[in-house]
Tab-separated table of N, CA and C in Angstrom:
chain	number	residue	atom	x	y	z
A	12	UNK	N	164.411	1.158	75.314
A	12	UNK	CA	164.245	2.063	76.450
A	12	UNK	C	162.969	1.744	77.231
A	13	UNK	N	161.955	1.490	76.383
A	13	UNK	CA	160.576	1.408	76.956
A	13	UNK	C	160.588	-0.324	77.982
A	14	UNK	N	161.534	-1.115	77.177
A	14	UNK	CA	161.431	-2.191	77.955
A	14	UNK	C	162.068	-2.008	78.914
A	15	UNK	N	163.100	-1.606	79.020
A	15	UNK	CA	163.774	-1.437	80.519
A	15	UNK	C	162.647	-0.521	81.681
A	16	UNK	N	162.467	0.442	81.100
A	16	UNK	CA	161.245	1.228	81.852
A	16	UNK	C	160.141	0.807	82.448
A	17	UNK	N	159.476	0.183	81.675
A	17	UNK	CA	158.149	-0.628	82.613
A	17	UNK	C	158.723	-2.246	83.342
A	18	UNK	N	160.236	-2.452	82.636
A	18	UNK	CA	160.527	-3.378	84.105
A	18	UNK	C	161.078	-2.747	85.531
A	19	UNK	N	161.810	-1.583	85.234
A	19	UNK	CA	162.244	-0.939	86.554
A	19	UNK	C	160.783	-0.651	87.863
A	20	UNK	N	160.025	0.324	86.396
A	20	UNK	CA	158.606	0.486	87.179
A	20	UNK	C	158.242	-0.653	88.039
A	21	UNK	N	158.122	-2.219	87.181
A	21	UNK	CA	157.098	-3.093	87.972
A	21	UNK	C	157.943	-3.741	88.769
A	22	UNK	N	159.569	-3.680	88.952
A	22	UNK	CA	160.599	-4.355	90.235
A	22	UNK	C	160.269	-3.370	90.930
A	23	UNK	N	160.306	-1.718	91.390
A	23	UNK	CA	160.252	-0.814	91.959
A	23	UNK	C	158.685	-1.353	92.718
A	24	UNK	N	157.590	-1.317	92.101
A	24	UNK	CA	156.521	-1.798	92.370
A	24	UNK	C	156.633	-3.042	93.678
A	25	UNK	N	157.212	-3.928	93.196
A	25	UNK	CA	157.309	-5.421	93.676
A	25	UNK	C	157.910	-4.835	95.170
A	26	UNK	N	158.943	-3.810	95.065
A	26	UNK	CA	159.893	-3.885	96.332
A	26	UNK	C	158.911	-2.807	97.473
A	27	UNK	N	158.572	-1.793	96.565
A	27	UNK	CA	157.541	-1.300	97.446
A	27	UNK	C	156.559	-2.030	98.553
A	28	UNK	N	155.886	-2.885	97.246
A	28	UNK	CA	154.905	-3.985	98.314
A	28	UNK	C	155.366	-4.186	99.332
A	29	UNK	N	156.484	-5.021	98.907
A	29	UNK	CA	157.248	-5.834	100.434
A	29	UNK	C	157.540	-4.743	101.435
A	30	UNK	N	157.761	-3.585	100.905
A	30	UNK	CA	157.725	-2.789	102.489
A	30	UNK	C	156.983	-2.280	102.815
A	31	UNK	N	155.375	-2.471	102.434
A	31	UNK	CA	154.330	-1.813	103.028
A	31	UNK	C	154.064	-0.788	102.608
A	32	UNK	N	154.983	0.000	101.117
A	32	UNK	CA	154.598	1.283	100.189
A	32	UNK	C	152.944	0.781	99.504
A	33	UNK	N	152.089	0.285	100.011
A	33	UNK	CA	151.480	-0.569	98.770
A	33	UNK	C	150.691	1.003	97.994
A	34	UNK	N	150.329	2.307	98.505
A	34	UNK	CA	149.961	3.180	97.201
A	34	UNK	C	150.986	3.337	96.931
A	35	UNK	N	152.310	3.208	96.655
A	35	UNK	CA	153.441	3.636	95.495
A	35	UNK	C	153.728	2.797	95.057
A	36	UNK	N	153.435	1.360	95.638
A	36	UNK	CA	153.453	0.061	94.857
A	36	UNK	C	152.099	0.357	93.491
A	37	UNK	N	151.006	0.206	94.069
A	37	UNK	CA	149.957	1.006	93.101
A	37	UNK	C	150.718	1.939	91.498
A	38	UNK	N	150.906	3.177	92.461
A	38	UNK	CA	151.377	4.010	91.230
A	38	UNK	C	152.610	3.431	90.235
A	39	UNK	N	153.891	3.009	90.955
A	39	UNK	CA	154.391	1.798	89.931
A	39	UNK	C	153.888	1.419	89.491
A	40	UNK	N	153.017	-0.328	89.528
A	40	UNK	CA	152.322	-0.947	88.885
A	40	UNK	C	151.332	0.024	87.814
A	41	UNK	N	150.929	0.965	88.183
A	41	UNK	CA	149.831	1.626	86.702
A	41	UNK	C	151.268	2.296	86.296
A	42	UNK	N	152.411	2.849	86.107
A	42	UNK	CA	153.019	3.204	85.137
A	42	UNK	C	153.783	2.572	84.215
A	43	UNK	N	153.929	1.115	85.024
A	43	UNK	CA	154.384	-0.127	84.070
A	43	UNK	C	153.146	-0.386	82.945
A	44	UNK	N	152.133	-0.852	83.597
A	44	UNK	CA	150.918	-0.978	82.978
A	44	UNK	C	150.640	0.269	81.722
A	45	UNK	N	151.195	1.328	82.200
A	45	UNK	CA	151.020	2.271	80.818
A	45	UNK	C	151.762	1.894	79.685
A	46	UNK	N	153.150	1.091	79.881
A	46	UNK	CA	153.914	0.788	78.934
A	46	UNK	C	153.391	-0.563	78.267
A	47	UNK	N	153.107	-1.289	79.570
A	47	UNK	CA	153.150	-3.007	78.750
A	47	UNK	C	151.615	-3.257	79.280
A	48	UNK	N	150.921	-2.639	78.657
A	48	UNK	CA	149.175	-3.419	79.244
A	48	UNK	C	148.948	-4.376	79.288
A	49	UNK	N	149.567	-5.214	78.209
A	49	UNK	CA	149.224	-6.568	78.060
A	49	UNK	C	150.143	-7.638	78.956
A	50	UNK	N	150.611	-7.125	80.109
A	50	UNK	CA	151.415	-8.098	81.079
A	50	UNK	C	150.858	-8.472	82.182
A	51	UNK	N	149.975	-9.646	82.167
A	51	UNK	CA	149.371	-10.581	82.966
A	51	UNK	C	150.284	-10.182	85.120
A	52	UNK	N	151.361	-9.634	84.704
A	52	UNK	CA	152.243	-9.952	86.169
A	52	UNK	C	151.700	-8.485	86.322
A	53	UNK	N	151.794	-7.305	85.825
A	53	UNK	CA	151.429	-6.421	86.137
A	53	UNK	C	149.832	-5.996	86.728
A	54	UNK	N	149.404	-6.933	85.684
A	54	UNK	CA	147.951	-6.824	86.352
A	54	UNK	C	147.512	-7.196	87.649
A	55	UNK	N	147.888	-8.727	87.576
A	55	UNK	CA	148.174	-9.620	88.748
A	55	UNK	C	148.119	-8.794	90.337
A	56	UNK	N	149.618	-8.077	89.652
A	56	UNK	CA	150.245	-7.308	91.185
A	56	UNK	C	149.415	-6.148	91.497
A	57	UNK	N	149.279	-5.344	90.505
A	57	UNK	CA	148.270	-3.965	90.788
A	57	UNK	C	146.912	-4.429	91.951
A	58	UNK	N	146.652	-6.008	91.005
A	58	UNK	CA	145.129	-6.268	91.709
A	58	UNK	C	145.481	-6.540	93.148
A	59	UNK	N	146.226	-7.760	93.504
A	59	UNK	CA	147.057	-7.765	94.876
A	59	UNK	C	147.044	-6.361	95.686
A	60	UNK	N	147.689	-5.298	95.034
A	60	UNK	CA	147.800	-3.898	95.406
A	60	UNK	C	146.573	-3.409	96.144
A	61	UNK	N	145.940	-3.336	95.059
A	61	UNK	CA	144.571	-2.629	95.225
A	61	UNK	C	143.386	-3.694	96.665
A	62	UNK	N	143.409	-4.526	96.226
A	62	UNK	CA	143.265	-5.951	97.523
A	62	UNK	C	143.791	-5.276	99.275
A	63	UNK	N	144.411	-5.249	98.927
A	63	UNK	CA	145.630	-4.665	99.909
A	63	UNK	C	144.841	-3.469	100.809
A	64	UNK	N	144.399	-2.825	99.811
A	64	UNK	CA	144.031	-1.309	100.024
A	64	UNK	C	142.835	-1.401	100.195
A	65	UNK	N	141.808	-2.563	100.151
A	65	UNK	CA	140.824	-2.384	100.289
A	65	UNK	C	139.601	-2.075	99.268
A	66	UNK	N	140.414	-1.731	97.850
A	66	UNK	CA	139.900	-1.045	96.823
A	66	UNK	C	139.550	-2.648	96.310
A	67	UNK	N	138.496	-2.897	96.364
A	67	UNK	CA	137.854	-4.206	95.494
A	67	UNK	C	137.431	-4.365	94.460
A	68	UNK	N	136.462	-3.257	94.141
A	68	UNK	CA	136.355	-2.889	92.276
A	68	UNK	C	137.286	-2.821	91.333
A	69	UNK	N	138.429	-1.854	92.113
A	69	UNK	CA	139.438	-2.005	91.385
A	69	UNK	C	140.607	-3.500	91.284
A	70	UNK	N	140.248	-3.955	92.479
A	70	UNK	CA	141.006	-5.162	92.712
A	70	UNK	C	140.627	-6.426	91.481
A	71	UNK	N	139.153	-6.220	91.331
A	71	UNK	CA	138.431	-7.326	90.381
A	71	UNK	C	138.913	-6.877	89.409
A	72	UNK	N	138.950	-5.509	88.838
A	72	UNK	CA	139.355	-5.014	87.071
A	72	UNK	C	140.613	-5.709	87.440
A	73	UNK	N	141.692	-5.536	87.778
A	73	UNK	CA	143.040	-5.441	87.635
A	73	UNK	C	143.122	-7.629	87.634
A	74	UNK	N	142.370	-7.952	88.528
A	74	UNK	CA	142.319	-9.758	88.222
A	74	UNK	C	141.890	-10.050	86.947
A	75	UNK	N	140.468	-9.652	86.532
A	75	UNK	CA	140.108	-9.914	85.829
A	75	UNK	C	140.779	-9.586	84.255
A	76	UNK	N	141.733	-8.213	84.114
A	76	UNK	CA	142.847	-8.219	83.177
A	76	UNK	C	143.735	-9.357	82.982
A	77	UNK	N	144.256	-9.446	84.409
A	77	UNK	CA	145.527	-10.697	84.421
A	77	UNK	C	144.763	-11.732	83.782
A	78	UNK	N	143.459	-12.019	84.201
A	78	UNK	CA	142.849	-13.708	83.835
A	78	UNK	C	142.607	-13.469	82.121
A	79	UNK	N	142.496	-12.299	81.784
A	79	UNK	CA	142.132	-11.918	80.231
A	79	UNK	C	143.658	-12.600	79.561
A	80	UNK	N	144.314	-12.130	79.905
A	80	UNK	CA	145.795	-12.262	79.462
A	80	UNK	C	146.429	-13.740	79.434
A	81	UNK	N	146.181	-13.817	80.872
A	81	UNK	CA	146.776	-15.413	81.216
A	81	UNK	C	145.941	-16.358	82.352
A	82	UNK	N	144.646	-16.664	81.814
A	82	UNK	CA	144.033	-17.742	82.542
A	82	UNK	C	144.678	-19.000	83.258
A	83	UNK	N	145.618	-19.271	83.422
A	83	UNK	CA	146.426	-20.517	83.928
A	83	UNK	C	146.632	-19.970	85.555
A	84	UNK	N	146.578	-18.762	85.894
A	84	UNK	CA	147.013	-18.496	87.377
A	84	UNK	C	145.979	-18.649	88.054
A	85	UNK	N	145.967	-19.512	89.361
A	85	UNK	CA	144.747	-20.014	89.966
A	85	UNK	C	144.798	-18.924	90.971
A	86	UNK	N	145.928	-18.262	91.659
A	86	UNK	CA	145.712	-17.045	92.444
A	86	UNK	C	145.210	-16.066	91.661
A	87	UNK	N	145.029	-15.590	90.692
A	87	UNK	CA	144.356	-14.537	90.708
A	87	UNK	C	142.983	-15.004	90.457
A	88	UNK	N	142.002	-15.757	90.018
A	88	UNK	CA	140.748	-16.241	90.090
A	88	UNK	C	141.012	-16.728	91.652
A	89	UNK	N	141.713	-16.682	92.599
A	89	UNK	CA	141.347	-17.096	94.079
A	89	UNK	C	140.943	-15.908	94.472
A	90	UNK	N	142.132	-15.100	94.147
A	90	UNK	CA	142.271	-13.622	94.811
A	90	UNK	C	140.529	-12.610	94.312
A	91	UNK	N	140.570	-12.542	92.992
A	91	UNK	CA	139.264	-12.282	92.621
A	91	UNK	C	137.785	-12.746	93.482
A	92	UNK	N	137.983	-14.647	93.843
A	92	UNK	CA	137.239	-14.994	94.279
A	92	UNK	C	136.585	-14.369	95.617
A	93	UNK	N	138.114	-13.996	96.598
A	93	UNK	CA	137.917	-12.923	98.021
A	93	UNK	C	136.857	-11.623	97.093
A	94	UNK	N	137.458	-11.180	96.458
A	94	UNK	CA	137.753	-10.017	96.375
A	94	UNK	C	135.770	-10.032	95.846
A	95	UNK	N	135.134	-10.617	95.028
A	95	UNK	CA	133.892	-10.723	94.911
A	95	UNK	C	132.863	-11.185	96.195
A	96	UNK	N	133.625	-11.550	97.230
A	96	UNK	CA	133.274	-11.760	98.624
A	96	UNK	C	132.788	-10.860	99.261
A	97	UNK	N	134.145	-9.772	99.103
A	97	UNK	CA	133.770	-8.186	99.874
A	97	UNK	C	132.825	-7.294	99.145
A	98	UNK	N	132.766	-8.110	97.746
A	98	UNK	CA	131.573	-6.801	97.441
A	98	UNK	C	130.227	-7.487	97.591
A	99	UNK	N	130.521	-8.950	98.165
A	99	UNK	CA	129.020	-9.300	98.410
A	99	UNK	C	127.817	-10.199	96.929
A	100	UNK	N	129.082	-10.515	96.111
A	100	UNK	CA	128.501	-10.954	94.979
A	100	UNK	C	129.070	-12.134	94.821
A	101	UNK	N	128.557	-13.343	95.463
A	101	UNK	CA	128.328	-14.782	95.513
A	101	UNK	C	127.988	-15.604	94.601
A	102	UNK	N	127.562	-15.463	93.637
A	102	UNK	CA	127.175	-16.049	92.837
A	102	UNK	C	129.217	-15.982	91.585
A	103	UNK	N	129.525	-15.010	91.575
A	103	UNK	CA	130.975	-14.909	90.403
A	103	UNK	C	132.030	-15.671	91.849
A	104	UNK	N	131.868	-15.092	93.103
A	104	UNK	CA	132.761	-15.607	93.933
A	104	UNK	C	132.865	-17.155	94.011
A	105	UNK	N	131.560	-17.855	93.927
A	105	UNK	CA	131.774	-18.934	93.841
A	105	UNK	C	132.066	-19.475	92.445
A	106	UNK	N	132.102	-19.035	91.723
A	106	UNK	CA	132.368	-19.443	90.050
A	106	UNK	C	133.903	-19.472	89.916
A	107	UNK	N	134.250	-18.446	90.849
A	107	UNK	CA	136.131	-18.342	90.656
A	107	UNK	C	136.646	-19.509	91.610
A	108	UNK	N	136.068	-19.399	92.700
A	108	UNK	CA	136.352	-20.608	93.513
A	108	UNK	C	136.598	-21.911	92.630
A	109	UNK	N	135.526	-22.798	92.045
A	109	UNK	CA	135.612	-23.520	91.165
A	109	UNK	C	136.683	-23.850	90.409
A	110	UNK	N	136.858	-22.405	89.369
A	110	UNK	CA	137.929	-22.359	88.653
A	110	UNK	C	138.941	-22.236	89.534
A	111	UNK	N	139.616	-21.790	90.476
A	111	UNK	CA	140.715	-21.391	91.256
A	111	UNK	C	141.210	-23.055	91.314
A	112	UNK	N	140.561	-23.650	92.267
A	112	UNK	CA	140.382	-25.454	92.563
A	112	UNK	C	141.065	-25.958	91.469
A	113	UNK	N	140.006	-26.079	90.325
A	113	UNK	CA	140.487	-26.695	89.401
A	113	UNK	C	142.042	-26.323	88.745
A	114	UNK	N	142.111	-25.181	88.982
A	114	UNK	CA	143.497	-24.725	88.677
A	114	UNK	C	144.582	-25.223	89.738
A	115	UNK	N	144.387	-25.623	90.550
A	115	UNK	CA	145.437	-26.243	91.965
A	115	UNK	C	145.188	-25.091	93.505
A	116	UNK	N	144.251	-24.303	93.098
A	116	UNK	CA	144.412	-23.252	94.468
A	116	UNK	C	143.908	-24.709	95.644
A	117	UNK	N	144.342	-24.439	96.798
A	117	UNK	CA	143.693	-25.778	97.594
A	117	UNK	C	141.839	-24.835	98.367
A	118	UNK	N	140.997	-25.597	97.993
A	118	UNK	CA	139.967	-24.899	97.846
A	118	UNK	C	139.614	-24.715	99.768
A	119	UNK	N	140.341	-25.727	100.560
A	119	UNK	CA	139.840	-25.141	102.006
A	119	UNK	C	140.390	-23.996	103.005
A	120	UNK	N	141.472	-23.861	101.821
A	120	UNK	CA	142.509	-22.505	102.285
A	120	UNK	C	141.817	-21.284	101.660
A	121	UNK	N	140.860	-21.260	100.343
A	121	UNK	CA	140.268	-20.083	99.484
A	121	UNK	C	138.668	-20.306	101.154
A	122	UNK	N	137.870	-21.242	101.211
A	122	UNK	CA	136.567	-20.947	101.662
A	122	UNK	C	137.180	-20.486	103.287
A	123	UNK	N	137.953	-21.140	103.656
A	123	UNK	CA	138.289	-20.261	105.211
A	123	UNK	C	139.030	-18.927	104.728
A	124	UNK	N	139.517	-18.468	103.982
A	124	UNK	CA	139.321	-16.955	103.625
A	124	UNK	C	138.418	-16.142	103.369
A	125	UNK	N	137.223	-16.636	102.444
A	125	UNK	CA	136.179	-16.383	102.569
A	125	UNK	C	135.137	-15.965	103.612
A	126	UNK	N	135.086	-17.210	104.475
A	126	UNK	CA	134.526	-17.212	105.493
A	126	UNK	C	134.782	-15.978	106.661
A	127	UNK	N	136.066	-15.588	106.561
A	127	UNK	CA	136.563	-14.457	107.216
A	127	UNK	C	135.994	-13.517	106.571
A	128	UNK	N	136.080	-12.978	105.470
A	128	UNK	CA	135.335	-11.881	104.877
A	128	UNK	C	133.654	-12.033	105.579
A	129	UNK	N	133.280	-12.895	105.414
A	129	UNK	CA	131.792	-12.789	105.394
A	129	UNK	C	131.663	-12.964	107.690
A	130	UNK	N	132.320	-13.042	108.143
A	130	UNK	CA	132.370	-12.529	109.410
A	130	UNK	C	132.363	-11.377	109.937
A	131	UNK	N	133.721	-11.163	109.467
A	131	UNK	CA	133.837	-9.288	109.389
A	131	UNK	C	132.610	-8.467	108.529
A	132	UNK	N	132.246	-8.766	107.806
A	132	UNK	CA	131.228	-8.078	107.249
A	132	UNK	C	129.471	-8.433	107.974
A	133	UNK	N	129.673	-9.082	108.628
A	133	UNK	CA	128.092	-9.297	109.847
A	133	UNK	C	128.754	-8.798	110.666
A	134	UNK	N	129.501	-8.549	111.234
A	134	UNK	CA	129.940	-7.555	112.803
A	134	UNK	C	129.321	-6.744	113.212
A	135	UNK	N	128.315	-6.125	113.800
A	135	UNK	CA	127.817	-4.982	113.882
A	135	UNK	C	128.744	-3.705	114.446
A	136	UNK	N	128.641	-2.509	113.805
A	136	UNK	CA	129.960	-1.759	114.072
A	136	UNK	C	129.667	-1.043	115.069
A	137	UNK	N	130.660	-0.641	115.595
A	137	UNK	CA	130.124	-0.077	117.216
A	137	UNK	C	130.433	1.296	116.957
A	138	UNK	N	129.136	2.348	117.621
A	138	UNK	CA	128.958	3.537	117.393
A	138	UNK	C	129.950	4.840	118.315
């Protein structure tokens, strides 16, 4: 029962995304995650999720699970890599970069993402 359950949850999840549900994509993904913690795809997607939303702290926990689980995915050490961008902590962003590369991410497609973050974030915001 429980396996069918946290797969409905994390397809329900998946289909959400694609239509732009991404907080009920969210709440899927953490009720799958209540069943199967230890599923690298769940984490993966939550972090994507949370990315999405802007939520970056949470975006790094939810990568940094997936990479606990299953280090072989170079998107989520890419995705992490952004995602340590927006909080302004350069020193792990470039460490994932590295690893991302070495994993096959193509590294001039991760630093011109980057580079966008760190644009938008010098903008001065208008009052």
């Amino acid at each position: 029962m429980s396996q069918e359950l946290w797969k409905s949850y994390f397809e329900t999840g998946l289909e959400s995304a694609k239509a732009g549900l991404i907080e009920t994509a969210v709440d899927y993904f953490e009720w799958a995650a209540k069943i199967k913690p230890n599923n690298h795809e769940i984490q993966y997607n939550l972090g994507v999720s949370f990315m999405t939303l802007g939520k970056m702290k949470d975006a790094i926990e939810s990568f940094s699970k997936a990479i606990e689980l299953n280090d072989d995915n170079s998107d989520a050490f890419a995705n992490r890599a952004i995602c340590y961008s927006y909080v302004q902590d350069k020193k792990n962003s470039e460490k994932d970069i590295r690893v991302a590369v070495q994993k096959g991410s193509i590294e001039s497609g991760l630093r011109e993402a980057i580079k966008s973050v760190e644009k938008k974030q010098q903008k001065p915001k208008k009052n």
